[in-house]
Amino acid sequence: MEDLISNSLPGMRDLLPEEIGRWQFVEERAHRIFRCYGFEEIRTSIIEPTELFARGIGDDTDIVGKEMYTFMDRSKRSVTLRPEATASVVRAYLQNSMYRGGGLTKLYYMGPMFRHEKKQKGRWRQFYQVGAEALGSDHPAVDAEMIEMALWFIMSLGVEARLLLNSVGCRKCRPRYIERLQAELAKCVADLCEDCGRRASTNSLRVFDCKVDSCQPYIDGLPVIADHLCAECLEHFENVKSYLDEAGVGYTIVPRLVRGLDYYVRTAFEIVSGELGSQNAIAGGGRYDGLSEALGGPPVQAIGFALGLDRLVMILPEDQFAEQQRKPDLFLAYLGEAAMDRATEIARDLRHQGFSCYLDFAAGRLKNQFRLANRIGARYVLILGEDELARGVASMKCLADSRQWEIALPEIAGYLRSHGPENTA
Ligand code: HAM
């Protein structure tokens, strides 16, 4: 026999049935809240031309430079498993001329992303995001609404979180700032870590992301973008803050906050939770007014965010989803072949009415069927014997309190419906 292939790739994992209830719960909540805010779902392909991410996210970023799953497909074309979805959403927006109708286009998505990062708690190579993008306006109220929705979604799940906010300037004011930053970096580059040394000239803003202790005193002394914003960026930032104030959304201004993707201008934010370890960012986002043009499209002002589902699910309070976990309403146990056929018909009828029914064709003796019913947590067991079936009845047993009684077959659905609203679909 060949060796059994029993391991997934490093950083990849299966989401097993025992944990999937949490995922479904969070995903359903996202659908509901994002729709309340007027967003519509979009599903883009998870594999794209490599050029899309190189141009969209930026050649000098860690994502494009070190982390992408890129390979030649059978047509000898360089393709990449998406490391994020913003570039894909903008590509789809342009490809389908969604800007033609004018006004704001509000899209959300969820699904797997791929980054070949160093493995760490809270970090996977295949991970899942839910995200939202609003395209077609640079009004600061759009920024504030986007942030409010992201926070409301997280808070509605009972998860503690904090908003970190900054403005990273625009194509007008940033180049002048970068020049100043690079001049300052040149003075201390010899004392900085290897990563900072490299970033000092290629992607200087990212120096602010460095976590190496010995670099911190130097980084603390560097000029920050917030002090170099042009009048328009400053006004935009002030307006975003006052819309957030009006909405009662608290925030901490973090002048060092820069994001790992090149497309950001003006508003940049992260939502962090103290319940996570070193990878404490649940969500990140910002404005990306130049991305459409970088991809060859017309100017489109836009803002969005993405939230790491793996991390959110990890810190989801237990009581939030316990009720959501749907166990089978009914386990159908049978004695003999004829009863099994009848059980199949009854289960089909109940399932079509929205009840969750479990029927095991290979369980064998009644004792085994009961053992299974207990294991899967069924609420009731219906015992179908041939004699009873001939009389149009069966025995119903409640597994919680062991009560057992005879029930007429046409009354089963009514009984399940009236004993717990959660039993109906
Ligand atoms: P990002 O900050 O790269 O932004 O990712 C957003 C979130 O995805 C992070 O805050 C984190 O929760 C999660 N995440 C990222 N990498 C991993 C990983 N390796 N394992 C687990 N979770 C991870 C973006 O992706 C932008 N596209 C967000 C955006 C949308 N900006 C504008 N629109």
XYZ file of C-alpha atoms and ligand atoms in Angstrom:
458
model
C 0.000 0.000 0.000
C 1.196 3.540 -0.764
C 2.068 5.778 2.184
C -1.029 7.466 3.510
C -1.073 11.177 2.739
C -2.442 12.403 6.020
C -1.044 15.882 6.554
C -2.113 19.178 5.065
C 0.542 21.698 4.064
C 2.139 23.790 6.842
C -0.051 26.752 7.747
C -3.117 25.128 6.171
C -5.833 23.434 8.191
C -9.263 21.875 7.974
C -12.200 23.478 9.727
C -13.875 20.492 11.346
C -17.574 19.973 12.093
C -17.118 20.661 15.825
C -15.854 24.197 15.147
C -17.864 25.041 12.061
C -20.866 26.244 14.090
C -18.816 29.252 15.221
C -17.809 30.050 11.649
C -21.341 29.802 10.306
C -22.608 31.947 13.153
C -20.081 34.712 12.447
C -20.619 34.494 8.685
C -24.391 34.758 9.045
C -23.965 37.790 11.291
C -21.691 39.408 8.675
C -24.258 38.829 5.904
C -26.959 40.367 8.074
C -25.065 43.428 9.294
C -23.382 44.246 5.986
C -26.750 44.056 4.211
C -28.237 46.379 6.846
C -25.587 48.911 5.828
C -26.527 48.534 2.146
C -23.678 46.301 0.966
C -24.169 43.550 -1.618
C -22.108 40.388 -1.776
C -19.565 39.808 -4.525
C -17.638 36.574 -5.131
C -14.496 37.013 -7.176
C -12.162 34.252 -8.352
C -9.508 33.214 -5.870
C -6.824 33.010 -8.525
C -5.820 36.069 -10.517
C -3.082 37.241 -12.896
C 0.008 37.948 -10.733
C 0.228 41.420 -12.255
C -3.014 42.437 -10.507
C -1.472 42.105 -7.057
C 1.987 43.333 -8.092
C 0.489 46.572 -9.377
C -2.323 46.810 -6.837
C -0.578 45.991 -3.566
C 2.893 47.165 -4.609
C 6.077 45.356 -5.698
C 8.015 46.473 -2.624
C 5.551 45.145 -0.056
C 6.180 41.982 1.970
C 3.016 40.451 0.523
C 4.104 40.767 -3.107
C 7.835 40.374 -2.482
C 7.799 37.363 -0.153
C 4.409 35.911 0.566
C 2.418 35.194 -2.562
C 1.581 31.729 -3.888
C 2.605 32.384 -7.471
C 3.075 29.830 -10.192
C 2.859 29.288 -13.929
C -0.408 27.736 -15.031
C -0.665 25.345 -17.957
C -0.930 28.247 -20.405
C 2.456 29.482 -19.090
C 0.820 32.475 -17.485
C 1.926 33.707 -14.068
C -1.005 33.387 -11.700
C -1.391 33.972 -7.952
C -3.723 32.715 -5.244
C -5.233 35.915 -3.912
C -3.424 37.239 -0.822
C -6.269 39.709 -0.254
C -9.462 40.644 -2.071
C -9.429 44.436 -2.537
C -7.459 44.306 -5.793
C -9.813 41.580 -7.083
C -12.914 43.582 -6.142
C -11.583 46.658 -7.949
C -10.689 44.463 -10.945
C -14.251 43.077 -11.013
C -15.699 46.588 -10.567
C -13.721 47.820 -13.593
C -14.246 44.707 -15.699
C -18.017 44.909 -15.219
C -18.127 48.715 -15.574
C -19.874 48.952 -12.228
C -18.929 52.646 -12.057
C -21.285 53.446 -14.967
C -24.383 53.846 -12.797
C -22.619 56.602 -10.810
C -22.934 56.969 -7.054
C -21.560 54.644 -4.468
C -21.051 50.918 -5.117
C -21.019 48.962 -1.850
C -19.672 45.419 -2.020
C -18.746 42.803 0.564
C -17.082 39.422 0.352
C -15.884 36.500 2.387
C -13.556 33.648 1.619
C -10.041 32.231 1.768
C -6.862 34.259 1.182
C -3.330 32.871 0.837
C -0.058 34.263 2.177
C 3.119 32.280 2.656
C 3.939 33.894 6.010
C 5.932 32.597 8.947
C 3.673 30.332 10.984
C 2.589 31.825 14.276
C -0.421 31.798 16.590
C -3.231 33.646 14.801
C -1.443 33.421 11.481
C -2.201 30.878 8.790
C -1.142 30.526 5.195
C -4.712 29.906 4.142
C -6.871 32.211 6.205
C -10.327 33.674 5.822
C -11.472 37.250 5.558
C -14.770 39.052 5.443
C -14.401 42.480 3.957
C -16.288 45.397 2.523
C -15.455 48.013 -0.089
C -17.327 51.239 -0.906
C -16.325 52.607 -4.294
C -17.214 55.951 -5.851
C -16.831 58.634 -3.176
C -14.167 60.382 -1.129
C -16.664 61.827 1.328
C -15.306 61.423 4.875
C -18.742 60.247 6.022
C -18.175 57.106 3.925
C -14.950 56.434 5.843
C -16.758 56.892 9.156
C -19.665 54.647 8.144
C -17.268 51.910 6.999
C -15.398 52.003 10.304
C -18.636 52.094 12.299
C -19.917 49.006 10.474
C -16.684 47.060 11.044
C -16.776 47.874 14.751
C -20.481 47.204 15.115
C -20.026 43.790 13.533
C -17.228 42.897 15.963
C -18.948 44.341 19.040
C -22.273 42.694 18.191
C -20.451 39.395 18.681
C -19.433 40.361 22.206
C -15.766 40.731 21.249
C -13.759 43.500 22.913
C -11.941 45.658 20.352
C -10.228 49.009 19.918
C -9.981 51.257 16.873
C -6.572 52.668 15.890
C -6.706 55.507 13.397
C -4.298 57.509 11.256
C -4.043 59.415 8.012
C -1.223 58.400 5.678
C -1.539 61.396 3.358
C -1.999 61.406 -0.385
C 0.025 61.367 -3.577
C 0.450 65.119 -3.195
C 1.816 65.363 0.343
C 3.392 61.939 0.874
C 6.391 62.216 -1.525
C 7.646 65.303 0.303
C 7.244 63.548 3.638
C 9.004 60.389 2.378
C 11.965 62.528 1.310
C 12.246 63.916 4.847
C 11.800 60.474 6.361
C 14.515 58.989 4.163
C 16.887 61.801 5.049
C 16.353 61.052 8.752
C 16.650 57.308 8.196
C 19.951 57.770 6.381
C 21.387 59.175 9.613
C 20.627 56.067 11.661
C 20.355 53.263 9.119
C 23.617 51.652 10.268
C 22.089 51.101 13.743
C 18.812 49.613 12.516
C 17.941 45.943 11.995
C 18.379 44.268 8.624
C 14.689 44.609 7.666
C 14.654 48.324 8.516
C 17.898 48.776 6.583
C 16.265 47.333 3.488
C 13.014 49.210 3.955
C 14.771 52.545 4.620
C 15.186 53.114 0.909
C 12.594 50.818 -0.750
C 9.471 51.157 1.407
C 10.435 53.595 4.141
C 6.979 53.925 5.727
C 7.111 50.256 6.693
C 9.978 50.989 9.085
C 7.224 52.008 11.507
C 6.024 48.400 11.609
C 9.329 47.133 13.029
C 8.983 45.278 16.341
C 12.742 44.917 17.077
C 13.494 46.505 20.475
C 16.812 48.090 19.554
C 15.187 49.950 16.630
C 12.451 51.557 18.736
C 14.375 54.576 20.095
C 15.380 55.523 16.536
C 11.873 55.001 15.163
C 10.371 57.065 17.969
C 12.520 59.996 16.830
C 11.444 59.855 13.165
C 9.065 62.430 11.661
C 5.482 61.127 11.308
C 3.189 61.593 8.333
C 0.443 63.132 10.472
C 2.614 66.266 10.875
C 3.120 66.576 7.123
C -0.386 66.292 5.702
C -1.493 68.738 3.012
C -4.474 71.004 3.765
C -6.947 68.699 1.954
C -5.769 65.560 3.773
C -5.854 67.378 7.084
C -9.400 68.558 6.479
C -10.472 65.081 5.403
C -8.958 63.558 8.529
C -10.605 66.136 10.798
C -13.970 65.405 9.170
C -13.590 61.638 9.529
C -12.880 62.141 13.226
C -15.879 64.373 13.761
C -18.217 61.929 11.964
C -16.856 59.192 14.220
C -17.410 61.413 17.258
C -20.997 62.007 16.165
C -21.519 58.266 15.787
C -20.121 57.721 19.284
C -17.221 55.649 17.937
C -14.121 55.880 20.130
C -10.651 55.794 18.563
C -6.969 56.185 19.355
C -4.853 58.205 16.950
C -1.669 56.279 16.227
C 0.700 58.438 14.154
C 2.929 55.400 13.586
C 0.114 53.370 12.032
C 1.046 52.517 8.456
C -0.404 49.583 6.610
C 1.412 46.789 4.789
C -0.172 47.487 1.401
C 0.921 50.360 -0.856
C -2.501 51.426 -2.095
C -3.568 53.372 0.990
C -4.083 57.129 1.028
C -5.545 59.295 3.777
C -7.597 57.205 6.244
C -5.832 54.093 7.550
C -7.144 52.055 10.457
C -6.798 48.839 12.379
C -9.069 47.184 14.886
C -7.172 45.296 17.554
C -8.159 43.106 20.446
C -6.289 42.537 23.685
C -7.682 39.003 23.683
C -5.381 38.066 20.808
C -1.649 37.555 21.285
C 1.061 39.288 19.261
C -1.043 39.038 16.099
C -3.642 41.331 17.648
C -5.175 42.888 14.516
C -8.694 41.609 13.882
C -9.279 43.982 11.006
C -7.481 46.535 8.896
C -8.466 48.923 6.183
C -8.327 52.342 4.693
C -8.861 54.547 1.692
C -7.349 53.599 -1.684
C -8.291 56.390 -4.091
C -5.534 55.589 -6.605
C -5.937 51.822 -6.932
C -8.346 51.892 -9.869
C -5.961 54.072 -11.877
C -3.008 51.854 -10.946
C -4.963 49.016 -12.558
C -5.616 51.058 -15.705
C -9.138 52.216 -14.792
C -10.666 55.654 -14.352
C -10.137 57.557 -11.093
C -12.298 55.906 -8.411
C -12.270 57.015 -4.817
C -12.792 54.150 -2.440
C -12.411 52.824 1.071
C -12.703 49.391 2.638
C -11.551 46.977 5.277
C -11.035 43.276 5.784
C -11.394 41.289 8.956
C -9.570 38.067 9.815
C -12.230 35.453 10.510
C -9.764 32.937 11.959
C -8.804 35.448 14.644
C -12.360 36.562 15.323
C -13.585 32.989 15.716
C -10.670 32.283 18.068
C -11.876 34.902 20.587
C -15.627 34.585 20.080
C -17.266 34.326 23.498
C -18.696 30.850 24.076
C -22.216 32.047 24.945
C -22.506 33.909 21.640
C -23.001 30.914 19.489
C -23.985 28.114 21.890
C -27.682 28.525 21.114
C -26.959 28.610 17.447
C -25.523 25.120 17.437
C -28.218 23.132 15.835
C -28.467 19.537 16.937
C -30.771 17.104 15.160
C -34.378 17.591 16.240
C -35.158 13.931 15.833
C -33.312 10.637 15.619
C -35.376 7.954 13.892
C -34.659 4.508 15.332
C -36.261 1.487 13.713
C -36.745 -2.220 14.313
C -36.567 -4.226 11.117
C -36.381 -3.558 7.383
C -40.011 -2.551 6.852
C -39.774 -0.026 9.685
C -36.591 1.361 8.154
C -38.422 2.064 4.886
C -41.190 3.812 6.782
C -38.627 5.782 8.857
C -37.017 6.977 5.616
C -40.372 8.299 4.384
C -41.158 10.017 7.701
C -37.680 11.597 7.837
C -38.042 12.884 4.266
C -41.407 14.456 5.067
C -40.112 16.103 8.270
C -36.919 17.348 6.577
C -39.002 18.983 3.846
C -40.838 20.815 6.634
C -37.516 22.140 7.972
C -36.757 19.684 10.799
C -33.322 18.209 11.141
C -33.612 14.409 11.221
C -30.949 11.761 11.645
C -31.356 8.254 10.378
C -28.584 5.701 10.377
C -28.905 2.895 7.909
C -26.026 0.910 9.369
C -26.520 1.343 13.115
C -27.951 -2.142 13.633
C -29.458 -2.964 17.033
C -31.729 -0.528 18.845
C -29.159 -0.159 21.630
C -26.555 1.053 19.111
C -29.038 3.451 17.569
C -29.706 4.997 20.992
C -25.989 5.271 21.673
C -25.595 7.184 18.422
C -28.610 9.428 19.158
C -27.000 10.399 22.468
C -23.627 11.006 20.903
C -24.935 13.417 18.276
C -27.121 15.198 20.840
C -30.543 14.570 19.247
C -33.429 16.072 21.235
C -35.930 13.287 20.604
C -35.777 9.692 19.430
C -38.676 8.247 17.485
C -38.833 4.464 17.801
C -40.529 2.757 14.917
C -41.615 -0.859 15.403
C -43.633 -2.812 12.863
C -46.591 -3.483 15.189
C -46.893 0.159 16.152
C -46.576 1.294 12.565
C -49.474 -0.949 11.666
C -51.514 1.099 14.152
C -50.192 4.423 12.723
C -48.212 5.285 15.870
C -44.627 5.265 17.157
C -42.846 5.822 20.488
C -41.316 9.207 21.134
C -38.556 9.587 23.725
C -37.131 12.836 25.045
C -33.416 12.280 25.657
C -33.123 15.147 28.150
C -35.584 13.693 30.707
C -36.136 10.112 29.399
C -39.924 10.604 29.102
C -41.394 8.197 26.588
C -44.877 8.197 25.097
C -46.851 7.014 22.115
C -47.480 9.511 19.337
C -49.665 9.323 16.224
C -47.489 9.662 13.115
C -49.297 12.741 11.698
C -48.733 14.561 15.027
C -44.917 14.404 15.062
C -44.316 17.609 13.089
C -46.800 19.553 15.218
C -45.172 18.302 18.416
C -41.649 19.259 17.284
C -42.883 22.649 16.123
C -44.563 23.500 19.387
C -41.692 22.276 21.564
C -39.005 24.865 20.910
C -39.083 27.553 18.223
C -35.494 26.679 17.336
C -36.784 23.390 15.968
C -38.296 24.959 12.928
C -36.304 26.181 9.954
P -4.691 43.181 5.932
O -4.379 44.067 7.087
O -3.546 42.608 5.200
O -5.620 44.022 4.973
O -5.606 41.987 6.424
C -6.795 42.236 7.143
C -6.939 41.243 8.282
O -6.799 39.904 7.803
C -5.871 41.359 9.364
O -6.176 42.389 10.282
C -5.943 39.975 10.016
O -7.008 39.916 10.948
C -6.264 39.077 8.832
N -5.047 38.389 8.369
C -4.082 38.874 7.550
N -3.119 37.954 7.361
C -3.475 36.862 8.073
C -2.898 35.564 8.293
N -1.755 35.189 7.695
N -3.548 34.687 9.100
C -4.715 35.044 9.699
N -5.313 36.233 9.521
C -4.703 37.141 8.731
C -6.109 43.571 3.781
O -6.108 42.419 3.441
C -6.783 44.652 2.962
N -7.268 44.045 1.718
C -7.920 45.274 3.750
C -8.656 46.331 2.968
C -9.850 46.178 2.349
N -8.235 47.558 2.763
C -9.143 48.180 2.033
N -10.106 47.358 1.744
